[in-house]
Coordinates of C-alpha atoms in Angstrom, one line a residue:
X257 CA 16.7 -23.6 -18.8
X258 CA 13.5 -23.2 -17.4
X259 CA 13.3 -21.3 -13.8
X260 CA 10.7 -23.2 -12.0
X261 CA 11.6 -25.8 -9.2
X262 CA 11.4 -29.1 -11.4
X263 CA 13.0 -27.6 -15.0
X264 CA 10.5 -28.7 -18.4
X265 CA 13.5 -30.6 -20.1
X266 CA 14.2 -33.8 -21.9
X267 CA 16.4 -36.6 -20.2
X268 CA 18.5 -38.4 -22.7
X269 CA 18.9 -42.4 -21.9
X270 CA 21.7 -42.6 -25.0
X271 CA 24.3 -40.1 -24.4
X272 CA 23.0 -38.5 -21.8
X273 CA 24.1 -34.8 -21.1
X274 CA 26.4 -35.5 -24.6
X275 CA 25.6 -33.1 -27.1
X276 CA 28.0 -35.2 -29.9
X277 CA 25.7 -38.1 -30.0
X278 CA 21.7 -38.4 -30.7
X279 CA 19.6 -39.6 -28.2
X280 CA 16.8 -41.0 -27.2
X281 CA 14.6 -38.6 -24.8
X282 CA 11.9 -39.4 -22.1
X283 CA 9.7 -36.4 -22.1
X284 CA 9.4 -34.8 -18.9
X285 CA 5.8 -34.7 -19.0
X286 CA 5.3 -38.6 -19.2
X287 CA 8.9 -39.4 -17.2
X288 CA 6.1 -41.5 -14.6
X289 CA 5.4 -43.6 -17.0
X290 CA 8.7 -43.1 -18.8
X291 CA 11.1 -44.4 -16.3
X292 CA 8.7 -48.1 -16.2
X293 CA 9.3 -48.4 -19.9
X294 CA 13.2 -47.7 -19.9
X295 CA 14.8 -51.1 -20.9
X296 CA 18.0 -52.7 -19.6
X297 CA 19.7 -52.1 -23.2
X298 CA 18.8 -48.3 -22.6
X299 CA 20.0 -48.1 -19.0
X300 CA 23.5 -50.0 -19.9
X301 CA 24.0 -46.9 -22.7
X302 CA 23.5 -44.8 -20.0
X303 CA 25.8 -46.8 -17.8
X304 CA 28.8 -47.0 -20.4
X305 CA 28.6 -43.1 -21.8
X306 CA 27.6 -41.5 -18.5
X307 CA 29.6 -43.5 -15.9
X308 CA 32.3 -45.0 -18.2
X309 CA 31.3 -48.7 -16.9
X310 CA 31.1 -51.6 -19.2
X311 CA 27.8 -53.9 -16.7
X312 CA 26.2 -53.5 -13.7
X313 CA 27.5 -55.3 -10.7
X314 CA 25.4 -57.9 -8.7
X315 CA 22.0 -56.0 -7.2
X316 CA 22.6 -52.9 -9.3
X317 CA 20.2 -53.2 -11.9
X318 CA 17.8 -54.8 -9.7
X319 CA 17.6 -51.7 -7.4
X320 CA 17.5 -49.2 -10.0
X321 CA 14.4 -50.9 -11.6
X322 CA 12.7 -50.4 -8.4
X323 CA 13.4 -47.5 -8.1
X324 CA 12.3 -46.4 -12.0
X325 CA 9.3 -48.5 -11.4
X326 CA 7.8 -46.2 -8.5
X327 CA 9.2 -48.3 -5.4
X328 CA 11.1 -47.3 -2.5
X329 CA 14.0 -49.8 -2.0
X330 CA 17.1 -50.5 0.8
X331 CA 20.5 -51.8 -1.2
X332 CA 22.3 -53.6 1.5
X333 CA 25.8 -54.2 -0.5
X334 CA 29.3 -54.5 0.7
X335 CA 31.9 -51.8 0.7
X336 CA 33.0 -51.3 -2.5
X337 CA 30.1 -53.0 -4.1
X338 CA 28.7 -49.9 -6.1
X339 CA 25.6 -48.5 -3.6
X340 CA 26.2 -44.8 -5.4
X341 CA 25.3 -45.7 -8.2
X342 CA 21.9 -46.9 -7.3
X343 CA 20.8 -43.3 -6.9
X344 CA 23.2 -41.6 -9.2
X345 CA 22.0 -43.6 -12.3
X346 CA 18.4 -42.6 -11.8
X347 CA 19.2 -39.0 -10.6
X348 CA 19.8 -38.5 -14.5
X349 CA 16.8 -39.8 -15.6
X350 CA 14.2 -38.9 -13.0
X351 CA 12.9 -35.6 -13.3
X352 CA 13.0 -33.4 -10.1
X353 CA 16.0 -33.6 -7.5
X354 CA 17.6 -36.5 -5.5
X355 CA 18.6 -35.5 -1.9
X356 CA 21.7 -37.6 -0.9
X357 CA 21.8 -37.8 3.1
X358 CA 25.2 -38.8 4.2
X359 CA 27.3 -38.2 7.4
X360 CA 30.7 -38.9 5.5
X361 CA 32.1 -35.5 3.8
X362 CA 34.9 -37.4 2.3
X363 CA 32.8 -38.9 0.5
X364 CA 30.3 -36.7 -0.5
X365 CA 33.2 -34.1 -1.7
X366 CA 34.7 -36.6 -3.8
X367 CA 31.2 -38.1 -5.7
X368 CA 30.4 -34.5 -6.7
X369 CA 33.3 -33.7 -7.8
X370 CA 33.2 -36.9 -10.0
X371 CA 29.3 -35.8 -10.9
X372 CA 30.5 -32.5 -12.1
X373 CA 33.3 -33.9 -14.0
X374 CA 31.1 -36.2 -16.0
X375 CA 28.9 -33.5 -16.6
X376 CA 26.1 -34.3 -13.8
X377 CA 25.0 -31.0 -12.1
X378 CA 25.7 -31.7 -8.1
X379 CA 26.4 -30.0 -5.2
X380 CA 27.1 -30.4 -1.5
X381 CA 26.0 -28.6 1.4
X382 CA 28.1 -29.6 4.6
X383 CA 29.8 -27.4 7.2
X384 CA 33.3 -26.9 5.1
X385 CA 31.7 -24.7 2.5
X386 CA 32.1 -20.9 3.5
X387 CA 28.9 -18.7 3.1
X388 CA 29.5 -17.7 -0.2
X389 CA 29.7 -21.2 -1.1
X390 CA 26.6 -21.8 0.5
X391 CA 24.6 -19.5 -0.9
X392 CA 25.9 -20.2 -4.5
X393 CA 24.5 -23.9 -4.1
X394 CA 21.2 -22.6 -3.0
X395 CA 21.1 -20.6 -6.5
X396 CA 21.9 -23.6 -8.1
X397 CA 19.2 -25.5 -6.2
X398 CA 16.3 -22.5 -6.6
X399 CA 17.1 -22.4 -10.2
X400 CA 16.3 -25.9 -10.7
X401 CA 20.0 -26.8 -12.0
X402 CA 20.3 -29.3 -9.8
X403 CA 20.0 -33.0 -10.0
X404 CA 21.7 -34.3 -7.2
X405 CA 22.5 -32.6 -3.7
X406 CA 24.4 -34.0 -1.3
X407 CA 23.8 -32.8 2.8
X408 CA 24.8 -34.0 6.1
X409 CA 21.8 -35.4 8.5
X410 CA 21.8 -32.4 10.9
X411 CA 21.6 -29.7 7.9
X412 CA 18.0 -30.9 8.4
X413 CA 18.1 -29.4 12.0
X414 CA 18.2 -25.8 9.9
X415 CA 14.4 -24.3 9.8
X416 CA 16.4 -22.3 6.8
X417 CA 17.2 -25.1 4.6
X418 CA 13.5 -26.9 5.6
X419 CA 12.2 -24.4 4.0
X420 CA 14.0 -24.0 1.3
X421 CA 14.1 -27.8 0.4
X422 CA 10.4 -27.9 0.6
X423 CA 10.1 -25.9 -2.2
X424 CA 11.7 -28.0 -4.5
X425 CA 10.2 -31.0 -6.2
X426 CA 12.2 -34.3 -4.8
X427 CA 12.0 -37.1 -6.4
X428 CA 14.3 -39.9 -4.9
X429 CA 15.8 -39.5 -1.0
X430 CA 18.8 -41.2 -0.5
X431 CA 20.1 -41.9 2.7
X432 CA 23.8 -43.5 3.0
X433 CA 24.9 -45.3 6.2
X434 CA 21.1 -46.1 6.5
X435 CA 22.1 -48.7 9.4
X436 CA 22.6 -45.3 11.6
X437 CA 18.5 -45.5 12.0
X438 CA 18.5 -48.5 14.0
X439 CA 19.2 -48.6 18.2
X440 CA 20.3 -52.2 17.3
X441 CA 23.0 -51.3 15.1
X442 CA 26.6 -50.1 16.1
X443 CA 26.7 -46.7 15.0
X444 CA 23.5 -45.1 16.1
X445 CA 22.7 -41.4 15.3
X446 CA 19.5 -39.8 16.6
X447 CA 19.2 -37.8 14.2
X448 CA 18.7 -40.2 11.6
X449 CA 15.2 -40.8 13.1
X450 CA 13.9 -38.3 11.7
X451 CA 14.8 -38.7 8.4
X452 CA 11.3 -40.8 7.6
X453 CA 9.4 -37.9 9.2
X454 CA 11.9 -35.4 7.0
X455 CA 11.2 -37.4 3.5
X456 CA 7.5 -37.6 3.8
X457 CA 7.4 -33.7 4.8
X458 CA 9.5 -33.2 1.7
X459 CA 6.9 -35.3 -0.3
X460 CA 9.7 -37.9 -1.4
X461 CA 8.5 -39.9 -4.2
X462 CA 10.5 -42.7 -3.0
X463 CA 13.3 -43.3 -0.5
X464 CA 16.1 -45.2 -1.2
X465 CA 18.2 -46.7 2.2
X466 CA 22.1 -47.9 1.3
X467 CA 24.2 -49.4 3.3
X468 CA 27.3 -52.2 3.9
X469 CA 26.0 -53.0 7.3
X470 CA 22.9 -54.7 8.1
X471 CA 22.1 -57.6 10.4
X472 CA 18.6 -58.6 9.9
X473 CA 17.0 -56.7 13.0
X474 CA 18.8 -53.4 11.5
X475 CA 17.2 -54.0 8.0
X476 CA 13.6 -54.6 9.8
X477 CA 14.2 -51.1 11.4
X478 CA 15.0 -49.5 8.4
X479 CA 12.3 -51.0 6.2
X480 CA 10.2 -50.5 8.9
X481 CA 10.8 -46.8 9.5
X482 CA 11.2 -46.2 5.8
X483 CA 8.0 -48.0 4.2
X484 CA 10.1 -50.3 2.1
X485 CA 8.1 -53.1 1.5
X486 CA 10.7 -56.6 2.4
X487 CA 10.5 -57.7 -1.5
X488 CA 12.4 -54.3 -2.3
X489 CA 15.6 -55.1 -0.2
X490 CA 18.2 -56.4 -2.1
X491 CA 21.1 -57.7 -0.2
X492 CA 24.1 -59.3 -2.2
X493 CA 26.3 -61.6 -0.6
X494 CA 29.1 -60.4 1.4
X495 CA 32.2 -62.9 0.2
X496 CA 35.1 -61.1 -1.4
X497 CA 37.3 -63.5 -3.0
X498 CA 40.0 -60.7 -2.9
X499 CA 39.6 -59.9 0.6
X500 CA 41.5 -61.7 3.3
X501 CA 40.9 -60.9 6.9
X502 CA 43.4 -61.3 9.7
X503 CA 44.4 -60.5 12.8
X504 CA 46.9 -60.2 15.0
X505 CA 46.7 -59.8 19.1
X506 CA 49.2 -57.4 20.5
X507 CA 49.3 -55.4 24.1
X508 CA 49.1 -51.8 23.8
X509 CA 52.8 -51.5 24.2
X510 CA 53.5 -53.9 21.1
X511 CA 50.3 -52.4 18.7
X512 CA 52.0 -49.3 17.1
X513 CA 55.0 -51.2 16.1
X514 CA 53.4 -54.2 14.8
X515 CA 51.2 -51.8 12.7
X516 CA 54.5 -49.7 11.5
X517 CA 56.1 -53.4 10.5
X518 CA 53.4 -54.4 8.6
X519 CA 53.2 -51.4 6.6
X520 CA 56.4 -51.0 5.7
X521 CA 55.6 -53.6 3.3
X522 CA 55.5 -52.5 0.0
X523 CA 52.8 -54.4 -1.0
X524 CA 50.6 -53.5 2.2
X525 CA 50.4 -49.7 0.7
X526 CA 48.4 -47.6 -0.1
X527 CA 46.5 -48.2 2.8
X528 CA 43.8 -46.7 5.6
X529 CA 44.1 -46.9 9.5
X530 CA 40.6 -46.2 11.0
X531 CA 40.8 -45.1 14.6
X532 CA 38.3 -43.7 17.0
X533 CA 39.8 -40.3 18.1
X534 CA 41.1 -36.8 16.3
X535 CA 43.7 -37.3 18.5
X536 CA 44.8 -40.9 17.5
X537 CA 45.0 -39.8 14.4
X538 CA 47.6 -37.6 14.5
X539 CA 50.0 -39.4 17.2
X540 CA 49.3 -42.7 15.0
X541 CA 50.4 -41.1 11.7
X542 CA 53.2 -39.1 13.4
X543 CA 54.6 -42.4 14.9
X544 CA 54.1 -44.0 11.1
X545 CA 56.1 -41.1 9.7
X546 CA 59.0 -41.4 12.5
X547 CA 59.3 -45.1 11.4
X548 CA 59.8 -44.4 7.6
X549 CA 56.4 -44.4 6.2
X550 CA 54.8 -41.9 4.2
X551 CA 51.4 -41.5 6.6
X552 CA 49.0 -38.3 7.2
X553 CA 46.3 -37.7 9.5
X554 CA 42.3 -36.9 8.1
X555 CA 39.5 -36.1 10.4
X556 CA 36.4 -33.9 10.7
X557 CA 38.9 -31.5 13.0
X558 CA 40.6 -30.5 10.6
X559 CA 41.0 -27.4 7.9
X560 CA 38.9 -28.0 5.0
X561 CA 41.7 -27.3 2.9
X562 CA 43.8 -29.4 4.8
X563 CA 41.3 -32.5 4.6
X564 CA 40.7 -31.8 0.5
X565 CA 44.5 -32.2 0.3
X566 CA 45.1 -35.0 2.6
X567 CA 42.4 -36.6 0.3
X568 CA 44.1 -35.7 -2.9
X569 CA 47.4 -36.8 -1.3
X570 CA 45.9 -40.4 -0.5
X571 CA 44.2 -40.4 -4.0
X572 CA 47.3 -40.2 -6.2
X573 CA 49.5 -42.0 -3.9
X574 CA 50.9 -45.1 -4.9
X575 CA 52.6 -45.6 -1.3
X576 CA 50.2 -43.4 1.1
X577 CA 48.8 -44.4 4.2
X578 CA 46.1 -42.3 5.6
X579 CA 45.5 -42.3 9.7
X580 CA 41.8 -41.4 9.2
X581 CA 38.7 -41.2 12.0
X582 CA 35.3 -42.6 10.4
X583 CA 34.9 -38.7 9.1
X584 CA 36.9 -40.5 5.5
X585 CA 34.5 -43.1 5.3
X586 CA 34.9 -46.2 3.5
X587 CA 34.0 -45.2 0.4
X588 CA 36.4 -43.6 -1.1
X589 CA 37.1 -44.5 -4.8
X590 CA 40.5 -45.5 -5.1
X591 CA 41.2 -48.9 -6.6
X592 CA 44.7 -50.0 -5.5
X593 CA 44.1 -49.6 -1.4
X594 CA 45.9 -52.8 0.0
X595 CA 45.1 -52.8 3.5
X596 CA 42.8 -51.6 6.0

């Protein structure tokens, strides 16, 4: 493998990273040209050998063109509705690395470890990773081994990692939760601001914003701040015939049990309570565990080791119900959840 900052290799469209099946290559030194000239029957061989998926689903294929065609683009999809792989798909065939910004390390743990798995070279960099850790990733990322890193928003607050980043040839900026940007939207984080400053310092060959939350001042801000022209938004629609949404009103005496009776339904579990605070979490699941029901706690207070099991635990679990803060996210891959 070559040493510098963008490795002199071949990307494989058929069978890509396999080395039991032939291939068909994109040589780096064209991959501008390359990646307009992919076709869809090349991009679903990728899809079913690298990613083990038999189609795209809605708005899918439609962003990643974009992107392969030189755009920046916003995906504006619904939980669940397959935003990672709108920047995972390409990360494999564009050369250079794709920066994943994300505040959720739930999430960001579990899609590398999935990357790695498949044979995709990913990394993290977040505050659960000791020092060692830390500075075996920025090897990996110096070396050019690299295809995806994943990092919280404020690791762009180091002047450390700045500089280190800036070294490095990135081709595609990700940013999850993009609806964080916008003063309008419900979960506002400063520091996503200066994320468009951050990706045109890095000389981001295109940006890609992702999120399941979007009303249509929030998407103005983000195209806005992002120079994504409004023809490369792609929103899908929002109806999930195998959702149903209801609610019940209860006084604060009445809440807890009303939760613990509903989940002691079978049929309710696995399933995720979101509340607001650390400590909620833990007095919630303590009460769900006093009533019968198999419940832990997960949120950004915790061990590291602590949250990786907790996630493991809710992962396997065919009756688990996780008390978690917005530190899990909603993103977790794990198809049999029956209740949020």
């Amino acid at each position: 493998m070559s040493q510098q900052f963008t490795p002199k290799r071949n990307v494989r469209v058929r069978g890509a990273f396999s080395e039991s099946k032939p291939a068909a290559t994109i040589p780096v030194a064209a991959k501008t040209a390359s990646t307009k000239s992919i076709t869809d029957d090349q991009l679903h061989c990728t899809l079913t050998e690298r990613f083990g998926l038999s189609d795209f689903r809605p708005g899918q294929l439609q962003v990643i063109r974009l992107l392969l065609e030189g755009h920046s683009a916003a995906a504006i999809f619904p939980t669940g509705g397959g935003k990672s792989l709108c920047y995972q798909l390409p990360a494999i065939l564009m050369d250079g690395l794709t920066v994943v910004v994300s505040p959720l390390l739930a999430l960001m743990r579990e899609q590398v470890d999935q990357l790695n798995a498949r044979g995709v070279p990913a990394a993290r960099l977040d505050s659960t990773l000791s020092a060692d850790q830390t500075r075996q990733v920025m090897r990996q990322l110096y070396s050019g081994q690299l295809r995806l890193l994943y990092v919280a928003p404020e690791r762009f607050f180091n002047e450390r990692f700045r500089e280190a980043i800036s070294q490095v040839t990135v081709s595609l900026f990700a940013i999850d939760e993009a609806h964080c940007i916008s003063q309008w939207g419900h979960n506002f984080r400063p520091e996503y601001l200066k994320l468009a400053k951050i990706a045109k310092q890095l000389g981001a060959k295109q940006v890609l914003t992702l999120t399941a939350t979007a009303t249509p001042a929030v998407l103005e801000d983000i195209c806005r701040e992002f120079s994504i022209a409004n023809e490369h938004a792609v929103q899908t629609a929002f109806y999930r015939p195998n959702l149903t949404l209801a609610t019940k009103l209860c006084t604060q005496a009445s809440r807890d049990h009303a939760m613990a009776a509903r989940l002691s339904d079978p049929d309710s579990l696995p399933a995720i309570v979101y509340v607001t605070q650390q400590k909620t979490a833990e007095e919630v699941a303590q009460w769900l565990m006093q009533a019968g029901i198999e419940a832990r706690a997960y949120h950004a207070g915790m061990a590291e080791e602590l949250r990786r099991e907790t996630q493991d635990w809710f992962a396997e679990g065919q009756q688990a119900g996780v008390v978690a803060t917005s530190a899990f996210g909603m993103g977790v891959d794990k198809s049999n959840v029956r209740s949020v």
